[in-house]
mmCIF file of C-alpha atoms in Angstrom:
data_model
loop_
_atom_site.group_PDB
_atom_site.id
_atom_site.type_symbol
_atom_site.label_atom_id
_atom_site.label_comp_id
_atom_site.label_asym_id
_atom_site.label_seq_id
_atom_site.Cartn_x
_atom_site.Cartn_y
_atom_site.Cartn_z
ATOM 1 C CA MET M 1 -16.769 -6.807 -13.505
ATOM 2 C CA THR M 2 -20.134 -8.568 -13.717
ATOM 3 C CA ASP M 3 -22.866 -6.025 -13.047
ATOM 4 C CA ALA M 4 -25.504 -8.621 -12.200
ATOM 5 C CA ARG M 5 -23.459 -10.115 -9.378
ATOM 6 C CA LEU M 6 -22.501 -6.788 -7.872
ATOM 7 C CA ARG M 7 -25.987 -5.310 -7.990
ATOM 8 C CA PRO M 8 -27.321 -5.019 -4.420
ATOM 9 C CA ARG M 9 -31.096 -5.472 -4.406
ATOM 10 C CA GLY M 10 -33.481 -3.883 -1.974
ATOM 11 C CA SER M 11 -37.043 -4.673 -0.998
ATOM 12 C CA ASN M 12 -40.098 -2.477 -1.287
ATOM 13 C CA HIS M 13 -41.837 -4.283 1.598
ATOM 14 C CA VAL M 14 -42.617 -2.503 4.842
ATOM 15 C CA GLY M 15 -40.089 -3.019 7.653
ATOM 16 C CA MET M 16 -37.008 -3.046 5.451
ATOM 17 C CA ARG M 17 -35.945 0.564 6.053
ATOM 18 C CA GLN M 18 -32.477 -0.043 7.497
ATOM 19 C CA PHE M 19 -31.686 -2.839 5.064
ATOM 20 C CA ASN M 20 -32.708 -0.713 2.079
ATOM 21 C CA GLU M 21 -30.596 2.181 3.324
ATOM 22 C CA ARG M 22 -27.605 -0.145 3.473
ATOM 23 C CA VAL M 23 -28.383 -1.473 -0.009
ATOM 24 C CA VAL M 24 -28.391 2.063 -1.402
ATOM 25 C CA LEU M 25 -25.095 2.863 0.334
ATOM 26 C CA GLN M 26 -23.586 -0.337 -1.026
ATOM 27 C CA ALA M 27 -24.699 0.519 -4.555
ATOM 28 C CA ILE M 28 -22.964 3.882 -4.329
ATOM 29 C CA ARG M 29 -19.869 2.323 -2.780
ATOM 30 C CA LEU M 30 -19.589 -0.270 -5.548
ATOM 31 C CA HIS M 31 -20.409 1.920 -8.521
ATOM 32 C CA GLY M 32 -19.348 5.408 -7.452
ATOM 33 C CA SER M 33 -21.561 8.499 -7.455
ATOM 34 C CA LEU M 34 -24.979 7.762 -8.950
ATOM 35 C CA PRO M 35 -28.152 9.703 -9.724
ATOM 36 C CA LYS M 36 -31.294 8.521 -7.947
ATOM 37 C CA ALA M 37 -32.771 6.996 -11.109
ATOM 38 C CA GLU M 38 -29.679 4.806 -11.564
ATOM 39 C CA ILE M 39 -29.756 3.815 -7.885
ATOM 40 C CA ALA M 40 -33.378 2.711 -8.333
ATOM 41 C CA ARG M 41 -32.444 0.667 -11.403
ATOM 42 C CA LEU M 42 -29.500 -1.041 -9.699
ATOM 43 C CA THR M 43 -31.301 -1.818 -6.448
ATOM 44 C CA ARG M 44 -34.736 -2.529 -7.973
ATOM 45 C CA LEU M 45 -36.320 -0.171 -5.498
ATOM 46 C CA THR M 46 -39.027 2.222 -6.586
ATOM 47 C CA ALA M 47 -38.051 5.791 -7.418
ATOM 48 C CA GLN M 48 -40.182 6.999 -4.502
ATOM 49 C CA THR M 49 -38.426 4.648 -2.057
ATOM 50 C CA VAL M 50 -34.992 5.776 -3.281
ATOM 51 C CA GLN M 51 -36.050 9.403 -2.953
ATOM 52 C CA LEU M 52 -37.007 8.867 0.705
ATOM 53 C CA ILE M 53 -33.862 6.866 1.483
ATOM 54 C CA ILE M 54 -31.550 9.439 -0.080
ATOM 55 C CA GLY M 55 -33.298 12.147 1.931
ATOM 56 C CA ARG M 56 -32.650 10.264 5.182
ATOM 57 C CA LEU M 57 -29.044 9.434 4.288
ATOM 58 C CA GLU M 58 -28.368 13.036 3.336
ATOM 59 C CA ALA M 59 -29.866 14.249 6.615
ATOM 60 C CA ASP M 60 -27.649 11.767 8.496
ATOM 61 C CA GLY M 61 -24.583 13.121 6.701
ATOM 62 C CA LEU M 62 -23.799 9.839 4.925
ATOM 63 C CA VAL M 63 -24.245 11.026 1.321
ATOM 64 C CA LEU M 64 -23.605 14.267 -0.534
ATOM 65 C CA LYS M 65 -25.021 15.826 -3.682
ATOM 66 C CA GLN M 66 -22.536 16.197 -6.501
ATOM 67 C CA ALA M 67 -22.561 18.839 -9.249
ATOM 68 C CA PRO M 68 -25.504 18.359 -11.673
ATOM 69 C CA VAL M 69 -24.736 16.478 -14.886
ATOM 70 C CA ARG M 70 -26.478 18.010 -17.876
ATOM 71 C CA GLY M 71 -27.571 15.735 -20.673
ATOM 72 C CA LYS M 72 -28.971 16.477 -24.078
ATOM 73 C CA VAL M 73 -32.617 16.527 -22.991
ATOM 74 C CA GLY M 74 -34.596 16.889 -19.774
ATOM 75 C CA GLN M 75 -33.517 18.049 -16.353
ATOM 76 C CA PRO M 76 -29.890 17.594 -15.277
ATOM 77 C CA SER M 77 -29.271 14.583 -13.048
ATOM 78 C CA VAL M 78 -27.716 15.062 -9.630
ATOM 79 C CA PRO M 79 -25.306 12.230 -8.658
ATOM 80 C CA MET M 80 -25.187 11.201 -4.996
ATOM 81 C CA ALA M 81 -21.850 10.222 -3.469
ATOM 82 C CA LEU M 82 -20.680 8.884 -0.124
ATOM 83 C CA ASN M 83 -19.760 11.618 2.314
ATOM 84 C CA PRO M 84 -16.161 10.862 3.353
ATOM 85 C CA ASP M 85 -16.830 12.532 6.712
ATOM 86 C CA GLY M 86 -19.963 10.475 7.304
ATOM 87 C CA ALA M 87 -18.194 7.755 9.263
ATOM 88 C CA PHE M 88 -14.704 6.740 10.359
ATOM 89 C CA SER M 89 -12.947 3.653 11.650
ATOM 90 C CA ILE M 90 -9.484 2.708 12.858
ATOM 91 C CA GLY M 91 -7.549 -0.277 11.552
ATOM 92 C CA ILE M 92 -4.677 -1.735 13.580
ATOM 93 C CA LYS M 93 -2.157 -4.191 12.164
ATOM 94 C CA ILE M 94 0.069 -5.882 14.728
ATOM 95 C CA GLY M 95 2.806 -7.598 12.759
ATOM 96 C CA ARG M 96 5.960 -9.443 13.601
ATOM 97 C CA ARG M 97 8.094 -6.559 12.323
ATOM 98 C CA SER M 98 5.883 -3.472 12.615
ATOM 99 C CA LEU M 99 2.706 -1.849 13.898
ATOM 100 C CA ASP M 100 0.453 0.108 11.517
ATOM 101 C CA MET M 101 -2.597 2.127 12.510
ATOM 102 C CA LEU M 102 -4.889 3.710 9.904
ATOM 103 C CA LEU M 103 -7.692 6.228 10.247
ATOM 104 C CA VAL M 104 -10.102 5.415 7.406
ATOM 105 C CA ASP M 105 -13.062 7.512 6.272
ATOM 106 C CA PHE M 106 -16.468 6.436 4.932
ATOM 107 C CA SER M 107 -15.226 6.372 1.335
ATOM 108 C CA GLY M 108 -12.418 3.980 2.281
ATOM 109 C CA GLN M 109 -9.623 6.543 2.029
ATOM 110 C CA VAL M 110 -6.772 6.610 4.527
ATOM 111 C CA ARG M 111 -6.803 9.934 6.397
ATOM 112 C CA GLU M 112 -3.841 9.199 8.663
ATOM 113 C CA ARG M 113 -1.213 6.479 9.005
ATOM 114 C CA LEU M 114 0.896 5.873 12.121
ATOM 115 C CA SER M 115 3.597 3.207 12.168
ATOM 116 C CA LEU M 116 6.173 1.703 14.491
ATOM 117 C CA ALA M 117 9.006 -0.655 13.488
ATOM 118 C CA TYR M 118 10.560 -3.206 15.862
ATOM 119 C CA PRO M 119 12.563 -6.466 15.746
ATOM 120 C CA PHE M 120 9.612 -8.288 17.381
ATOM 121 C CA PRO M 121 6.655 -6.930 19.383
ATOM 122 C CA ASP M 122 6.753 -7.079 23.168
ATOM 123 C CA PRO M 123 3.252 -6.969 24.716
ATOM 124 C CA ASP M 124 4.672 -5.238 27.806
ATOM 125 C CA THR M 125 5.307 -2.100 25.730
ATOM 126 C CA LEU M 126 3.305 -2.474 22.524
ATOM 127 C CA PHE M 127 -0.132 -1.764 23.977
ATOM 128 C CA ASP M 128 1.138 1.474 25.494
ATOM 129 C CA GLU M 129 2.230 2.473 21.987
ATOM 130 C CA ILE M 130 -1.190 1.548 20.588
ATOM 131 C CA ALA M 131 -2.967 3.560 23.291
ATOM 132 C CA GLN M 132 -0.820 6.613 22.554
ATOM 133 C CA ARG M 133 -1.535 6.402 18.831
ATOM 134 C CA MET M 134 -5.225 5.837 19.462
ATOM 135 C CA LYS M 135 -5.332 9.130 21.342
ATOM 136 C CA THR M 136 -3.522 10.833 18.471
ATOM 137 C CA LEU M 137 -6.042 9.596 15.919
ATOM 138 C CA ARG M 138 -8.979 10.621 18.109
ATOM 139 C CA LYS M 139 -7.436 14.067 18.501
ATOM 140 C CA LEU M 140 -7.038 14.374 14.717
ATOM 141 C CA LEU M 141 -10.743 13.667 14.302
ATOM 142 C CA GLY M 142 -11.729 16.429 16.672
ATOM 143 C CA SER M 143 -14.649 16.370 19.113
ATOM 144 C CA ALA M 144 -17.376 16.704 16.463
ATOM 145 C CA ARG M 145 -16.127 14.048 14.028
ATOM 146 C CA ALA M 146 -15.069 11.726 16.865
ATOM 147 C CA ARG M 147 -18.771 10.932 17.256
ATOM 148 C CA GLN M 148 -18.590 9.411 13.764
ATOM 149 C CA LEU M 149 -15.974 6.845 14.806
ATOM 150 C CA HIS M 150 -17.796 3.520 14.470
ATOM 151 C CA GLY M 151 -15.215 1.019 15.606
ATOM 152 C CA VAL M 152 -11.723 -0.438 15.624
ATOM 153 C CA GLY M 153 -10.598 -3.493 13.695
ATOM 154 C CA ILE M 154 -7.447 -5.380 14.690
ATOM 155 C CA ALA M 155 -5.462 -7.579 12.320
ATOM 156 C CA ALA M 156 -2.777 -9.799 13.826
ATOM 157 C CA PRO M 157 -1.352 -13.320 13.412
ATOM 158 C CA LEU M 158 -3.220 -15.942 15.412
ATOM 159 C CA SER M 159 0.131 -17.237 16.709
ATOM 160 C CA LEU M 160 2.306 -14.191 17.283
ATOM 161 C CA GLY M 161 4.580 -16.231 19.502
ATOM 162 C CA GLY M 162 4.913 -19.104 17.046
ATOM 163 C CA TRP M 163 7.922 -20.132 14.935
ATOM 164 C CA GLN M 164 10.355 -18.951 17.646
ATOM 165 C CA ARG M 165 13.413 -20.660 16.153
ATOM 166 C CA LEU M 166 12.754 -19.415 12.643
ATOM 167 C CA LEU M 167 12.261 -15.855 13.861
ATOM 168 C CA GLY M 168 15.122 -15.991 16.344
ATOM 169 C CA ILE M 169 13.053 -14.629 19.246
ATOM 170 C CA GLU M 170 13.455 -15.376 22.926
ATOM 171 C CA PRO M 171 11.068 -18.077 24.235
ATOM 172 C CA GLU M 172 10.074 -15.812 27.131
ATOM 173 C CA THR M 173 8.897 -13.064 24.759
ATOM 174 C CA ALA M 174 7.012 -15.583 22.660
ATOM 175 C CA ARG M 175 5.279 -17.065 25.711
ATOM 176 C CA LYS M 176 3.959 -13.636 26.730
ATOM 177 C CA TRP M 177 1.712 -13.533 23.663
ATOM 178 C CA ALA M 178 0.066 -16.841 24.600
ATOM 179 C CA GLN M 179 -1.432 -15.091 27.637
ATOM 180 C CA VAL M 180 -2.616 -11.949 25.812
ATOM 181 C CA ASP M 181 -6.182 -11.313 24.650
ATOM 182 C CA ILE M 182 -5.417 -8.687 21.993
ATOM 183 C CA ARG M 183 -9.016 -7.655 21.372
ATOM 184 C CA LYS M 184 -9.693 -7.238 25.087
ATOM 185 C CA ARG M 185 -6.569 -5.141 25.630
ATOM 186 C CA VAL M 186 -7.457 -2.741 22.816
ATOM 187 C CA ALA M 187 -11.146 -2.627 23.791
ATOM 188 C CA ALA M 188 -10.114 -1.227 27.170
ATOM 189 C CA MET M 189 -8.698 1.820 25.357
ATOM 190 C CA THR M 190 -11.901 2.947 23.645
ATOM 191 C CA ASP M 191 -15.667 3.152 23.981
ATOM 192 C CA VAL M 192 -16.377 1.978 20.410
ATOM 193 C CA PRO M 193 -16.752 -1.674 19.297
ATOM 194 C CA VAL M 194 -13.518 -3.579 18.683
ATOM 195 C CA VAL M 195 -13.221 -6.645 16.443
ATOM 196 C CA PHE M 196 -10.291 -8.982 15.784
ATOM 197 C CA VAL M 197 -9.356 -10.975 12.689
ATOM 198 C CA LYS M 198 -6.321 -12.921 11.523
ATOM 199 C CA ASP M 199 -3.941 -10.587 9.706
ATOM 200 C CA THR M 200 -3.940 -12.300 6.312
ATOM 201 C CA ALA M 201 -7.715 -12.742 6.478
ATOM 202 C CA ALA M 202 -7.967 -8.984 7.096
ATOM 203 C CA ALA M 203 -5.794 -8.343 4.041
ATOM 204 C CA CYS M 204 -8.132 -10.601 2.082
ATOM 205 C CA VAL M 205 -11.094 -8.542 3.331
ATOM 206 C CA ALA M 206 -9.475 -5.412 1.927
ATOM 207 C CA GLU M 207 -8.974 -7.047 -1.472
ATOM 208 C CA LEU M 208 -12.474 -8.512 -1.403
ATOM 209 C CA VAL M 209 -14.323 -5.252 -0.842
ATOM 210 C CA ALA M 210 -11.947 -2.620 -2.189
ATOM 211 C CA GLY M 211 -9.897 -4.440 -4.834
ATOM 212 C CA ARG M 212 -10.143 -7.248 -7.375
ATOM 213 C CA GLY M 213 -12.461 -9.266 -5.150
ATOM 214 C CA ARG M 214 -15.339 -7.078 -6.312
ATOM 215 C CA SER M 215 -15.174 -8.803 -9.702
ATOM 216 C CA ILE M 216 -13.909 -12.303 -8.786
ATOM 217 C CA ARG M 217 -16.357 -14.626 -7.080
ATOM 218 C CA SER M 218 -14.041 -17.319 -5.676
ATOM 219 C CA PHE M 219 -10.316 -16.892 -5.181
ATOM 220 C CA LEU M 220 -7.310 -17.895 -3.123
ATOM 221 C CA TYR M 221 -5.574 -14.859 -1.664
ATOM 222 C CA VAL M 222 -1.835 -14.954 -0.973
ATOM 223 C CA PHE M 223 -0.045 -12.252 1.027
ATOM 224 C CA VAL M 224 3.753 -12.229 1.176
ATOM 225 C CA ASP M 225 5.119 -10.660 4.344
ATOM 226 C CA THR M 226 7.596 -11.670 7.072
ATOM 227 C CA PHE M 227 5.729 -14.963 6.668
ATOM 228 C CA ILE M 228 3.586 -15.823 3.661
ATOM 229 C CA GLY M 229 -0.107 -16.401 4.416
ATOM 230 C CA GLY M 230 -3.479 -16.036 2.808
ATOM 231 C CA GLY M 231 -7.240 -16.213 2.796
ATOM 232 C CA LEU M 232 -9.978 -18.041 0.944
ATOM 233 C CA VAL M 233 -13.038 -16.464 -0.667
ATOM 234 C CA ILE M 234 -15.859 -18.682 -1.932
ATOM 235 C CA ASP M 235 -18.949 -17.152 -3.549
ATOM 236 C CA SER M 236 -17.839 -13.666 -2.437
ATOM 237 C CA HIS M 237 -17.673 -14.671 1.250
ATOM 238 C CA LEU M 238 -14.437 -14.973 3.170
ATOM 239 C CA GLN M 239 -14.158 -18.433 4.693
ATOM 240 C CA ALA M 240 -12.625 -18.596 8.164
ATOM 241 C CA GLY M 241 -12.748 -22.321 8.870
ATOM 242 C CA VAL M 242 -13.285 -24.033 12.221
ATOM 243 C CA SER M 243 -10.072 -22.616 13.726
ATOM 244 C CA GLY M 244 -9.773 -19.491 11.582
ATOM 245 C CA ASN M 245 -7.019 -20.893 9.378
ATOM 246 C CA ALA M 246 -8.778 -21.379 6.041
ATOM 247 C CA GLY M 247 -6.378 -20.259 3.321
ATOM 248 C CA ALA M 248 -3.298 -20.571 5.547
ATOM 249 C CA VAL M 249 -1.019 -21.256 2.598
ATOM 250 C CA GLY M 250 2.134 -20.586 4.609
ATOM 251 C CA SER M 251 1.830 -23.985 6.295
ATOM 252 C CA PHE M 252 1.534 -25.796 2.967
ATOM 253 C CA PRO M 253 4.076 -28.666 2.795
ATOM 254 C CA LEU M 254 6.555 -28.633 -0.075
ATOM 255 C CA GLY M 255 6.785 -32.385 -0.376
ATOM 256 C CA ALA M 256 5.395 -35.684 0.821
ATOM 257 C CA ALA M 257 6.255 -36.979 4.278
ATOM 258 C CA ARG M 258 7.438 -40.580 3.964
ATOM 259 C CA PRO M 259 8.260 -43.263 6.565
ATOM 260 C CA GLY M 260 11.961 -43.653 7.119
ATOM 261 C CA ARG M 261 12.779 -40.195 5.792
ATOM 262 C CA SER M 262 14.512 -37.987 8.330
ATOM 263 C CA GLY M 263 12.852 -34.679 9.102
ATOM 264 C CA VAL M 264 9.583 -33.309 7.762
ATOM 265 C CA PRO M 265 8.876 -31.466 4.501
ATOM 266 C CA GLN M 266 9.541 -27.754 4.487
ATOM 267 C CA GLN M 267 6.575 -25.437 4.679
ATOM 268 C CA LEU M 268 5.904 -22.768 2.063
ATOM 269 C CA LEU M 269 6.610 -20.014 4.602
ATOM 270 C CA SER M 270 10.181 -21.248 5.036
ATOM 271 C CA VAL M 271 10.905 -20.614 1.342
ATOM 272 C CA ALA M 272 8.572 -17.932 -0.006
ATOM 273 C CA SER M 273 8.460 -15.490 2.924
ATOM 274 C CA LEU M 274 10.246 -12.150 3.093
ATOM 275 C CA LEU M 275 12.027 -13.473 6.183
ATOM 276 C CA THR M 276 13.976 -15.766 3.860
ATOM 277 C CA LEU M 277 14.828 -12.884 1.532
ATOM 278 C CA GLU M 278 15.943 -10.763 4.500
ATOM 279 C CA ALA M 279 18.205 -13.619 5.605
ATOM 280 C CA ARG M 280 19.865 -13.645 2.170
ATOM 281 C CA TYR M 281 20.535 -9.937 2.432
ATOM 282 C CA GLY M 282 21.859 -10.296 5.976
ATOM 283 C CA ALA M 283 24.268 -13.058 4.963
ATOM 284 C CA ALA M 284 25.631 -10.696 2.303
ATOM 285 C CA GLN M 285 25.922 -7.890 4.887
ATOM 286 C CA LEU M 286 23.195 -5.885 3.139
ATOM 287 C CA ASP M 287 20.323 -3.987 4.757
ATOM 288 C CA PRO M 288 17.479 -6.525 5.260
ATOM 289 C CA ASN M 289 14.891 -3.720 5.147
ATOM 290 C CA ALA M 290 15.435 -3.482 1.392
ATOM 291 C CA ALA M 291 13.060 -6.455 1.016
ATOM 292 C CA THR M 292 10.096 -4.108 1.323
ATOM 293 C CA ASP M 293 11.265 -1.220 -0.878
ATOM 294 C CA GLU M 294 12.579 -0.416 -4.349
ATOM 295 C CA ARG M 295 16.155 -1.433 -3.485
ATOM 296 C CA ALA M 296 15.216 -5.126 -3.735
ATOM 297 C CA LEU M 297 15.546 -5.014 -7.533
ATOM 298 C CA ALA M 298 18.602 -2.749 -7.613
ATOM 299 C CA PRO M 299 22.272 -3.682 -7.106
ATOM 300 C CA PRO M 300 23.659 -5.071 -4.877
ATOM 301 C CA TRP M 301 20.401 -6.580 -3.562
ATOM 302 C CA GLN M 302 19.088 -7.655 -6.977
ATOM 303 C CA ARG M 303 21.283 -10.745 -7.265
ATOM 304 C CA HIS M 304 19.977 -12.114 -3.972
ATOM 305 C CA THR M 305 16.388 -11.170 -4.813
ATOM 306 C CA THR M 306 16.617 -13.068 -8.103
ATOM 307 C CA ALA M 307 17.851 -16.166 -6.273
ATOM 308 C CA TRP M 308 14.944 -15.876 -3.829
ATOM 309 C CA LEU M 309 12.438 -15.531 -6.681
ATOM 310 C CA LYS M 310 13.794 -18.689 -8.342
ATOM 311 C CA GLU M 311 12.951 -20.655 -5.170
ATOM 312 C CA ALA M 312 9.809 -18.833 -4.030
ATOM 313 C CA ALA M 313 7.905 -18.994 -7.323
ATOM 314 C CA PRO M 314 8.058 -22.806 -7.805
ATOM 315 C CA ALA M 315 7.088 -23.326 -4.157
ATOM 316 C CA LEU M 316 4.113 -20.988 -4.547
ATOM 317 C CA ALA M 317 3.172 -22.700 -7.816
ATOM 318 C CA LEU M 318 2.883 -26.028 -5.989
ATOM 319 C CA ALA M 319 0.473 -24.458 -3.489
ATOM 320 C CA VAL M 320 -1.586 -22.879 -6.275
ATOM 321 C CA ASN M 321 -1.816 -26.139 -8.215
ATOM 322 C CA SER M 322 -2.872 -28.091 -5.130
ATOM 323 C CA ALA M 323 -5.482 -25.468 -4.180
ATOM 324 C CA ALA M 324 -6.900 -25.478 -7.708
ATOM 325 C CA CYS M 325 -7.277 -29.273 -7.565
ATOM 326 C CA LEU M 326 -9.186 -29.078 -4.280
ATOM 327 C CA LEU M 327 -11.197 -25.893 -4.829
ATOM 328 C CA ASP M 328 -13.003 -24.574 -7.883
ATOM 329 C CA LEU M 329 -11.307 -21.194 -8.054
ATOM 330 C CA ASP M 330 -11.868 -18.323 -10.455
ATOM 331 C CA GLY M 331 -8.460 -16.922 -9.654
ATOM 332 C CA VAL M 332 -5.515 -16.467 -7.334
ATOM 333 C CA ILE M 333 -4.637 -12.976 -6.075
ATOM 334 C CA VAL M 334 -1.090 -12.355 -4.867
ATOM 335 C CA ASP M 335 -0.070 -9.298 -2.859
ATOM 336 C CA GLY M 336 2.460 -8.420 -0.204
ATOM 337 C CA SER M 337 4.246 -5.834 1.886
ATOM 338 C CA PHE M 338 6.902 -5.299 -0.779
ATOM 339 C CA SER M 339 7.214 -2.932 -3.737
ATOM 340 C CA ARG M 340 4.953 -3.219 -6.776
ATOM 341 C CA PRO M 341 7.944 -4.003 -9.052
ATOM 342 C CA LEU M 342 8.916 -6.942 -6.830
ATOM 343 C CA LEU M 343 5.317 -8.185 -6.922
ATOM 344 C CA ALA M 344 5.428 -8.026 -10.725
ATOM 345 C CA ALA M 345 8.738 -9.918 -10.729
ATOM 346 C CA LEU M 346 7.271 -12.652 -8.518
ATOM 347 C CA LEU M 347 4.255 -13.070 -10.792
ATOM 348 C CA ALA M 348 6.531 -13.154 -13.835
ATOM 349 C CA GLU M 349 8.356 -16.119 -12.279
ATOM 350 C CA LEU M 350 5.127 -17.760 -11.094
ATOM 351 C CA GLU M 351 3.498 -18.140 -14.504
ATOM 352 C CA PRO M 352 6.234 -20.337 -16.075
ATOM 353 C CA ALA M 353 6.404 -22.305 -12.817
ATOM 354 C CA LEU M 354 2.685 -23.055 -13.186
ATOM 355 C CA ASP M 355 3.253 -24.112 -16.817
ATOM 356 C CA LEU M 356 5.274 -27.074 -15.555
ATOM 357 C CA TYR M 357 2.196 -28.702 -13.977
ATOM 358 C CA ASP M 358 -0.263 -31.047 -15.682
ATOM 359 C CA TRP M 359 -3.616 -29.214 -15.641
ATOM 360 C CA GLU M 360 -5.539 -32.128 -17.138
ATOM 361 C CA GLY M 361 -8.880 -32.441 -15.344
ATOM 362 C CA VAL M 362 -8.652 -29.132 -13.474
ATOM 363 C CA ALA M 363 -9.196 -25.536 -14.557
ATOM 364 C CA ARG M 364 -6.061 -23.413 -14.190
ATOM 365 C CA PRO M 365 -6.960 -20.267 -12.267
ATOM 366 C CA VAL M 366 -5.851 -16.862 -13.487
ATOM 367 C CA VAL M 367 -3.172 -15.286 -11.297
ATOM 368 C CA LEU M 368 -3.562 -11.568 -10.621
ATOM 369 C CA PRO M 369 -1.657 -8.949 -8.622
ATOM 370 C CA GLY M 370 -3.370 -7.529 -5.546
ATOM 371 C CA THR M 371 -4.311 -3.862 -5.527
ATOM 372 C CA ILE M 372 -3.933 -2.809 -1.882
ATOM 373 C CA GLY M 373 -0.317 -3.549 -0.971
ATOM 374 C CA SER M 374 1.277 -3.203 2.446
ATOM 375 C CA ASP M 375 -1.744 -1.421 3.945
ATOM 376 C CA ALA M 376 -4.020 -4.406 3.221
ATOM 377 C CA ARG M 377 -4.051 -5.850 6.737
ATOM 378 C CA ALA M 378 -4.732 -2.596 8.587
ATOM 379 C CA MET M 379 -7.180 -1.557 5.853
ATOM 380 C CA GLY M 380 -9.070 -4.826 6.199
ATOM 381 C CA GLY M 381 -9.267 -4.281 9.937
ATOM 382 C CA ALA M 382 -10.673 -0.779 9.430
ATOM 383 C CA LEU M 383 -13.291 -2.040 6.967
ATOM 384 C CA LEU M 384 -14.745 -4.520 9.471
ATOM 385 C CA PRO M 385 -16.615 -1.975 11.652
ATOM 386 C CA LEU M 386 -17.677 0.102 8.634
ATOM 387 C CA TYR M 387 -19.275 -2.884 6.953
ATOM 388 C CA ALA M 388 -20.798 -4.089 10.206
ATOM 389 C CA ASN M 389 -22.632 -0.779 10.479
ATOM 390 C CA PHE M 390 -23.383 0.099 6.859
ATOM 391 C CA ALA M 391 -23.292 -2.956 4.561
ATOM 392 C CA PRO M 392 -26.426 -5.025 3.860
ATOM 393 C CA ASP M 393 -24.601 -8.350 4.345
ATOM 394 C CA ARG M 394 -23.367 -7.796 7.901
ATOM 395 C CA ASP M 395 -22.221 -11.381 8.474
ATOM 396 C CA LEU M 396 -19.771 -11.197 5.582
ATOM 397 C CA PHE M 397 -16.831 -10.642 7.945
ATOM 398 C CA LEU M 398 -18.237 -10.870 11.470
ATOM 399 C CA LYS M 399 -18.157 -14.657 11.211
ATOM 400 C CA LEU M 400 -14.368 -14.322 11.272
ATOM 401 C CA GLU M 401 -14.015 -13.410 14.936
ATOM 402 C CA ILE M 402 -11.961 -16.091 16.655
#
C-alpha cells in the first residue's frame, strides 16, 4: 500500500469546512483509528483545524474516542475511530439467480443480510419482495437510527432480459424487464436517495474502496457469476464508458470473426461463467447449486469442475492478455460468487495459461484474488450513498449512473 497515494489532503483555507470534514473521515476510513496528531500529518491540516473538525464530527455522532494509548513519554494519545452507528445505507443486488439486500453501517460492516433465490426474476413479483425486505431493514434500524439511513444503492445487470436462449427464459418474462425502470421502482419505496449502477461495476466499487483497490491504482476487475463480467479502474477512478459497459469482459470474443466462416466467435461468458459449470452439473444429474459452495471441489462435482476450469482459465487468459495490450494495468483482480477454494483453483489454472502468451512489448499485470466475494455487488451498491455523503471525491462513483 503506497501511503502517499492514499493520503487524503485537506485545505486550511476558509470555506473548506465540509470538504475538510470528509477528508478527515476518509483518512480514518483508510488507515483505521488515528490520534489527532496523526490525522493532521496525513491530511496536512493544522492541529487546530483537526481539533475543531474532530469536535464537530464527534458531536454529529460520526466518530468515537477509543481507549487512550500510552507511550513511553508525554500524554497518552486518544485514537479516533468511525462510529459504526453514525450512518447506514442499504445495498440491493438484483441478479439473474438471486436477490441480496444488505444493511451496511458507517464502518462498512454488514449488519443484516436478506436473500431470495429464484430461477429468474419476474418484475411482477420481485419488487413486492424488495419492498417487504426494505420494511424489515428499516424496522431493524429502529426509529432513532432510521434517521441515519443515507440512501439505497441498487446493483443489477444493464440487460436483465438479455441472453434469453442461453438462460432458457421465456421471451415474455425477458421483455418485461425492458419496460422497467429499476431505480424509479425502488425510489417509490423510500424517502432516501436511490442510485443505480451495473452489477459488476458495483462489485468493482466494493473492491476499489474496501479491498485491494486501495493499493492498486489501475486494474481490470473480473467477477465470475451466472455470467462473467467486470469493471475497469484507471487512476483509482472507476470508468463507466459512454454506455456504462467499460470492463464488460463477458462479451469478449474468443476468436477472430472471418468472412466465410459460419457462426460468430464465442463470447467469454459462454465459457467462463458459472452458468456453464451449472450446466455440466445438470448434465451429470448433480445439484447445480454446488457451483457456489464448497461442494464444487468435492466428489462427485470435482471432476466436472476441473473440466470447467481447464476451459475457463485459457479463455480468461486471452481476455487478460488483450486488456493488458490495450490498457496500462497494474493488475487484474478476479472474484466471484463462488467459494474461496474455487477462486484459488481458478487462479492456479490462470497463471500457466497466461505463461503461454508472448508478453514482449507489454507489461504482464499481476493477477490477484478479490477480497469481497459474493457480497461484492450488494456491498458496492451500499457504498454508493455513503461515499456520496461522506467522501471528499463525491464524483468517484456518481458518474456511473446510467
